[in-house]
mmCIF file of C-alpha atoms in Angstrom:
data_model
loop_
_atom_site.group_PDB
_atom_site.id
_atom_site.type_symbol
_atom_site.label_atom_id
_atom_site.label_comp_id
_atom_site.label_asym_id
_atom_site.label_seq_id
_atom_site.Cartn_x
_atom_site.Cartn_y
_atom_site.Cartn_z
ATOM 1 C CA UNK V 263 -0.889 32.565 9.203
ATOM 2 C CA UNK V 264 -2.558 30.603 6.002
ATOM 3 C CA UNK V 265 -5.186 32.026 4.306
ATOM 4 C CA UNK V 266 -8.779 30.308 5.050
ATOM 5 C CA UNK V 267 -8.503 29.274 1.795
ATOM 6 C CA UNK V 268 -5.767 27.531 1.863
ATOM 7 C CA UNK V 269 -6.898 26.004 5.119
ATOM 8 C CA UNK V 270 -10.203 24.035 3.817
ATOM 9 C CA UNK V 271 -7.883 22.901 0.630
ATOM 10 C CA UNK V 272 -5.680 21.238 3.212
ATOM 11 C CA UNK V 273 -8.617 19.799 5.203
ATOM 12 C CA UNK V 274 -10.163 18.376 1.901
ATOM 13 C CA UNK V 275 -7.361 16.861 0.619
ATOM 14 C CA UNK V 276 -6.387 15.154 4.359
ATOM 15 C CA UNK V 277 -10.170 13.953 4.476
ATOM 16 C CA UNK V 278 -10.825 13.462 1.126
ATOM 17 C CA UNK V 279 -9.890 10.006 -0.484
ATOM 18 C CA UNK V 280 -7.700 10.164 -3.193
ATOM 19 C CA UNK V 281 -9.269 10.342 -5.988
ATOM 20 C CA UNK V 282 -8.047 8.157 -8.420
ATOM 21 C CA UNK V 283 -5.090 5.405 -7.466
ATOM 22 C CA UNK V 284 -2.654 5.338 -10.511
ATOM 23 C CA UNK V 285 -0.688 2.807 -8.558
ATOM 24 C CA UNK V 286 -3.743 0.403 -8.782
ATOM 25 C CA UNK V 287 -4.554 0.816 -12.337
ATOM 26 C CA UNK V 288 -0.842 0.367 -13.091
ATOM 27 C CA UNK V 289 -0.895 -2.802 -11.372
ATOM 28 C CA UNK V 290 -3.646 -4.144 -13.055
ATOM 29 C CA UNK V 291 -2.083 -2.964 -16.474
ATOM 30 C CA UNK V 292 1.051 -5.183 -15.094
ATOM 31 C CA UNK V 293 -1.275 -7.893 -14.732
ATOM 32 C CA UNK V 294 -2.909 -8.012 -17.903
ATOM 33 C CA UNK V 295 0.629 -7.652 -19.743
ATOM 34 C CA UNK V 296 1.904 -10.688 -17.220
ATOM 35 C CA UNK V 297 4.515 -8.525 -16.407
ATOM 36 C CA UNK V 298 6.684 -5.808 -17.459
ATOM 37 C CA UNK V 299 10.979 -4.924 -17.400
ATOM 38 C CA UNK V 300 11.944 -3.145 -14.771
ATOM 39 C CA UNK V 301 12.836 0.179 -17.224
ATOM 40 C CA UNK V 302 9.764 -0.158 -18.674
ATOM 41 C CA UNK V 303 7.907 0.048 -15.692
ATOM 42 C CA UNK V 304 9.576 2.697 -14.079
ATOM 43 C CA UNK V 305 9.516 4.853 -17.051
ATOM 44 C CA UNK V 306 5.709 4.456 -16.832
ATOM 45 C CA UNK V 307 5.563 4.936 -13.344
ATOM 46 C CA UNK V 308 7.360 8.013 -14.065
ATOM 47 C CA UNK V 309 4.624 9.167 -17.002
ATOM 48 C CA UNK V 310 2.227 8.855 -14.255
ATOM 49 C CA UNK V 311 3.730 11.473 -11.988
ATOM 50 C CA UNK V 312 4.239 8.583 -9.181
ATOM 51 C CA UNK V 313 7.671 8.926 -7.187
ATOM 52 C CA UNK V 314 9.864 5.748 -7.542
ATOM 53 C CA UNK V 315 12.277 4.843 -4.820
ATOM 54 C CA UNK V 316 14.401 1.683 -5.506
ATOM 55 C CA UNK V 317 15.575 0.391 -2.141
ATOM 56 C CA UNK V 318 16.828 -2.813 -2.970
ATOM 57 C CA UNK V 319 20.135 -0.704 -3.737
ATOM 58 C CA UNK V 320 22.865 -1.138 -1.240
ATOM 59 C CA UNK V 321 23.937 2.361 -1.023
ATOM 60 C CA UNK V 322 22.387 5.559 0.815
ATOM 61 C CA UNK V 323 19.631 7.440 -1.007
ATOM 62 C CA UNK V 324 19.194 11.137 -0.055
ATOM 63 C CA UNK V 325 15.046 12.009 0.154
ATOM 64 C CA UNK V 326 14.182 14.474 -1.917
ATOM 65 C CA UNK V 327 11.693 17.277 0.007
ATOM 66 C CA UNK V 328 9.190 16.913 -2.621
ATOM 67 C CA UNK V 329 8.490 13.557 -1.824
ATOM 68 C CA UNK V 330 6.899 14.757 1.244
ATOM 69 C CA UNK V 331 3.767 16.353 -1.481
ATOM 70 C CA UNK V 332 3.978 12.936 -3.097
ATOM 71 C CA UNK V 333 0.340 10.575 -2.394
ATOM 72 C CA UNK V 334 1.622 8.270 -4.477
ATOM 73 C CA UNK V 335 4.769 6.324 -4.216
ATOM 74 C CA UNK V 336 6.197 2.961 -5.378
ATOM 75 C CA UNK V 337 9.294 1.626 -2.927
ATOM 76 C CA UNK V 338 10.765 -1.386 -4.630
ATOM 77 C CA UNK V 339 12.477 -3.066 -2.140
ATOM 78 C CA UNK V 340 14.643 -6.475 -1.614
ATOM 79 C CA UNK V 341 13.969 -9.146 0.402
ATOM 80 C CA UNK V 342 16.936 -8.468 2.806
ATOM 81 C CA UNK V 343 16.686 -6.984 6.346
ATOM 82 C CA UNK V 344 17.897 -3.856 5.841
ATOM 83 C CA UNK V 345 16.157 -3.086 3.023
ATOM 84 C CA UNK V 346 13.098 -3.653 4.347
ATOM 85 C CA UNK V 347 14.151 -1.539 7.622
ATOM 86 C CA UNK V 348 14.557 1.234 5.282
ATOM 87 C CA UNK V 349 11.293 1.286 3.027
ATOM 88 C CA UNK V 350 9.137 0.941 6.691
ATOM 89 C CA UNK V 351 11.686 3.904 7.637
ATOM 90 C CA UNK V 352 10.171 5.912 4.416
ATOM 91 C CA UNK V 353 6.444 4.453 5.458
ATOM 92 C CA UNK V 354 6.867 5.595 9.194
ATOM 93 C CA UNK V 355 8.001 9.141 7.920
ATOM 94 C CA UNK V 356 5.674 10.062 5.574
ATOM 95 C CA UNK V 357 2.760 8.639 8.238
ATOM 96 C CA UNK V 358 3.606 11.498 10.050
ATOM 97 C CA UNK V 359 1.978 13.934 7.842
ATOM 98 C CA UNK V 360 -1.909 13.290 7.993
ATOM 99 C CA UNK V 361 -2.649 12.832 4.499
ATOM 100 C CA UNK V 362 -3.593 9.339 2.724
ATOM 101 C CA UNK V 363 -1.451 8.026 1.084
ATOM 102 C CA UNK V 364 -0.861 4.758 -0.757
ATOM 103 C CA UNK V 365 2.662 3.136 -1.579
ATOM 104 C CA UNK V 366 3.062 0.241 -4.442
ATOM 105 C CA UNK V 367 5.537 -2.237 -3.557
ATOM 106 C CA UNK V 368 7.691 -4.396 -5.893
ATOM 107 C CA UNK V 369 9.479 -6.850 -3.627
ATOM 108 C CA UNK V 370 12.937 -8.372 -5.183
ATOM 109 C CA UNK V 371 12.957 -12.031 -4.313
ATOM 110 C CA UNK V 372 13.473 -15.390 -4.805
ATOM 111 C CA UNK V 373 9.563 -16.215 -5.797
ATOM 112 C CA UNK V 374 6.535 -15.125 -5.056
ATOM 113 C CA UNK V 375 5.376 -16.779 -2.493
ATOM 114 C CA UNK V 376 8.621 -15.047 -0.549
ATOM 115 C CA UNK V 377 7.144 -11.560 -2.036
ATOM 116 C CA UNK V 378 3.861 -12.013 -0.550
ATOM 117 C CA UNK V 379 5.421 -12.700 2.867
ATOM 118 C CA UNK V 380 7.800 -10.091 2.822
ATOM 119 C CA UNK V 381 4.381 -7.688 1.635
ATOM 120 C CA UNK V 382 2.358 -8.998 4.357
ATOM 121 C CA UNK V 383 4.544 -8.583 7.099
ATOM 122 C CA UNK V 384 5.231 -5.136 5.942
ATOM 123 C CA UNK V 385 1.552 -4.695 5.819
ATOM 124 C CA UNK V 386 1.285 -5.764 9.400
ATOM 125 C CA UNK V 387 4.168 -3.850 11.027
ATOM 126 C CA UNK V 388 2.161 -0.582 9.102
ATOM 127 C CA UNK V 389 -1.462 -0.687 10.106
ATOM 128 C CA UNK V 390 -1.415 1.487 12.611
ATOM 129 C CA UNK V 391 -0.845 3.923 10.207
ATOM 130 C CA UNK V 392 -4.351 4.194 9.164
ATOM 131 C CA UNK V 393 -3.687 7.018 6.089
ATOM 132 C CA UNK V 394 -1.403 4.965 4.836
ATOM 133 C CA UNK V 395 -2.347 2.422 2.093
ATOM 134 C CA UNK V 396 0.132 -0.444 0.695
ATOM 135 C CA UNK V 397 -0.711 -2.213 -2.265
ATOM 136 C CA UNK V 398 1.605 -4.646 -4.314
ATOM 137 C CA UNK V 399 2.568 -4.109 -7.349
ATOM 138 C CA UNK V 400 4.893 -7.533 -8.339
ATOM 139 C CA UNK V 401 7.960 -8.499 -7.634
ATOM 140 C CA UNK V 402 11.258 -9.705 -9.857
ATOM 141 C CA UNK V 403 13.649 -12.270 -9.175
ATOM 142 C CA UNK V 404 17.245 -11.601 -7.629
ATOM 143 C CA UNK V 405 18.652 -12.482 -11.356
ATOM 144 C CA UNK V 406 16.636 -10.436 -13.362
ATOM 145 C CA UNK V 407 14.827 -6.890 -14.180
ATOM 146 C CA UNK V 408 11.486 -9.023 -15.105
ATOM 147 C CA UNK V 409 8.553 -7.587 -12.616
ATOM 148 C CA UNK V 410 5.622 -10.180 -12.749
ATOM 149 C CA UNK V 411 2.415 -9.302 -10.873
ATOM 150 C CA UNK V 412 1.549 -11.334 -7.627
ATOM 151 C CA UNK V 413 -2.475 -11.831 -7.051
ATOM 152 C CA UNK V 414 -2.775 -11.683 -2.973
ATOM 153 C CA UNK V 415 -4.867 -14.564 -1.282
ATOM 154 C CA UNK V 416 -8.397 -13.143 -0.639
ATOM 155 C CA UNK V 417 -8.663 -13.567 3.015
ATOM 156 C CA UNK V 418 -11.315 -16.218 4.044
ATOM 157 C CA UNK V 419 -14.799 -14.649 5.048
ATOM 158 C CA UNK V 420 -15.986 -16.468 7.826
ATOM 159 C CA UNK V 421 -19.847 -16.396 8.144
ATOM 160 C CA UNK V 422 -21.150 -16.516 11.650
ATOM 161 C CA UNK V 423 -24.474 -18.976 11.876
ATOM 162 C CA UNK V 424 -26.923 -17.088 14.433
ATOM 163 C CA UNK V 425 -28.850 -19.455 16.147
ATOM 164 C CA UNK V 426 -31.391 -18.331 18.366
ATOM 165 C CA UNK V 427 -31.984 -20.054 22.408
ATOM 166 C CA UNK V 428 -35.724 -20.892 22.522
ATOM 167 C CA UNK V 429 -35.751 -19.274 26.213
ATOM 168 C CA UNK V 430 -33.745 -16.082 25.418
ATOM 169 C CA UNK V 431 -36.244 -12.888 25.352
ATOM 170 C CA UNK V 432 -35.290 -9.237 24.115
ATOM 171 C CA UNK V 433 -35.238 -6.600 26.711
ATOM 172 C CA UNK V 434 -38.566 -5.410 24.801
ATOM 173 C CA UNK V 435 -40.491 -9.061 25.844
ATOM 174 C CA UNK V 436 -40.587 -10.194 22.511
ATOM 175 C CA UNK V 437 -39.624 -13.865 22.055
ATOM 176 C CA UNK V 438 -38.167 -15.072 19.167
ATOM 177 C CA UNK V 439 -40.208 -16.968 16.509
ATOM 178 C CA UNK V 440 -39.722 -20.577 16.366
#
């Protein structure tokens, strides 16, 4: 049985938000630089105690158990099929625990505009998982190590224009002012 203790640490970190994303600040750092090589960035990544997993490699990687403590975790990932069947694989596992947790993405492909679509639809097969975050990171070309940052499209805000009926009345019997 766990000590109480341990029990509210458990609950606080599950409810609590994490505090502080490194994964966002380093992708605004990759931003402001325009981009960074891939060593670079993964020696950086590694400075910031964030768990890299490159699964744009063809062969089988072996999970270590430790990632399951990880919050913070950058997949990069091709643009083929079966790579991204394995990083949702990863996403799927790890939303099993109930703790937040938020995954950068670097996205090997052919330009950006491919990047963002592979992101998105990764995005979209995920939110169900509502503890898990994604946020993108870049993404490098099939011929190089470069990783350049990719800005996301805002999505559109619609604004809804209320317009009142002159004969509608509240279920109080006020009328609305004309």
């Amino acid at each position: 049985m766990l000590n109480p203790r341990d029990q509210a640490e458990g609950l606080r970190r599950i409810l609590m938000p994490t505090k502080a994303c490194a994964i966002k600040s380093l992708g605004a750092r990759l931003a402001q630089g325009k981009g960074y090589l891939l060593p670079d960035l993964v020696k950086e990544i590694d400075r910031s105690n964030i768990h890299f997993i490159d699964m744009s490699l063809d062969h089988t990687q072996e999970l270590p158990l430790a990632l399951l403590n990880q919050h913070q975790i950058v997949l990069k990932l091709a643009q083929s099929s079966e790579s991204i069947k394995r990083a949702f694989g990863i996403i799927k596992l790890l939303a099993k625990s109930p703790e937040n947790r938020v995954f950068g993405i670097i996205v090997s492909a052919q330009n950006p505009e491919t990047a963002k679509t592979v992101f998105r639809n990764l995005k979209h097969a995920s939110r169900a998982f509502s503890q898990i975050q994604l946020e993108i990171m870049g993404f490098s070309t099939l011929s190089n190590s470069w990783v350049s940052p990719v800005v996301m499209d805002s999505p559109l805000v619609v604004t809804r224009m209320i317009t009142r009926d002159p004969i509608f009345t509240t279920q109080f019997g006020i009328a609305p002012t004309q």
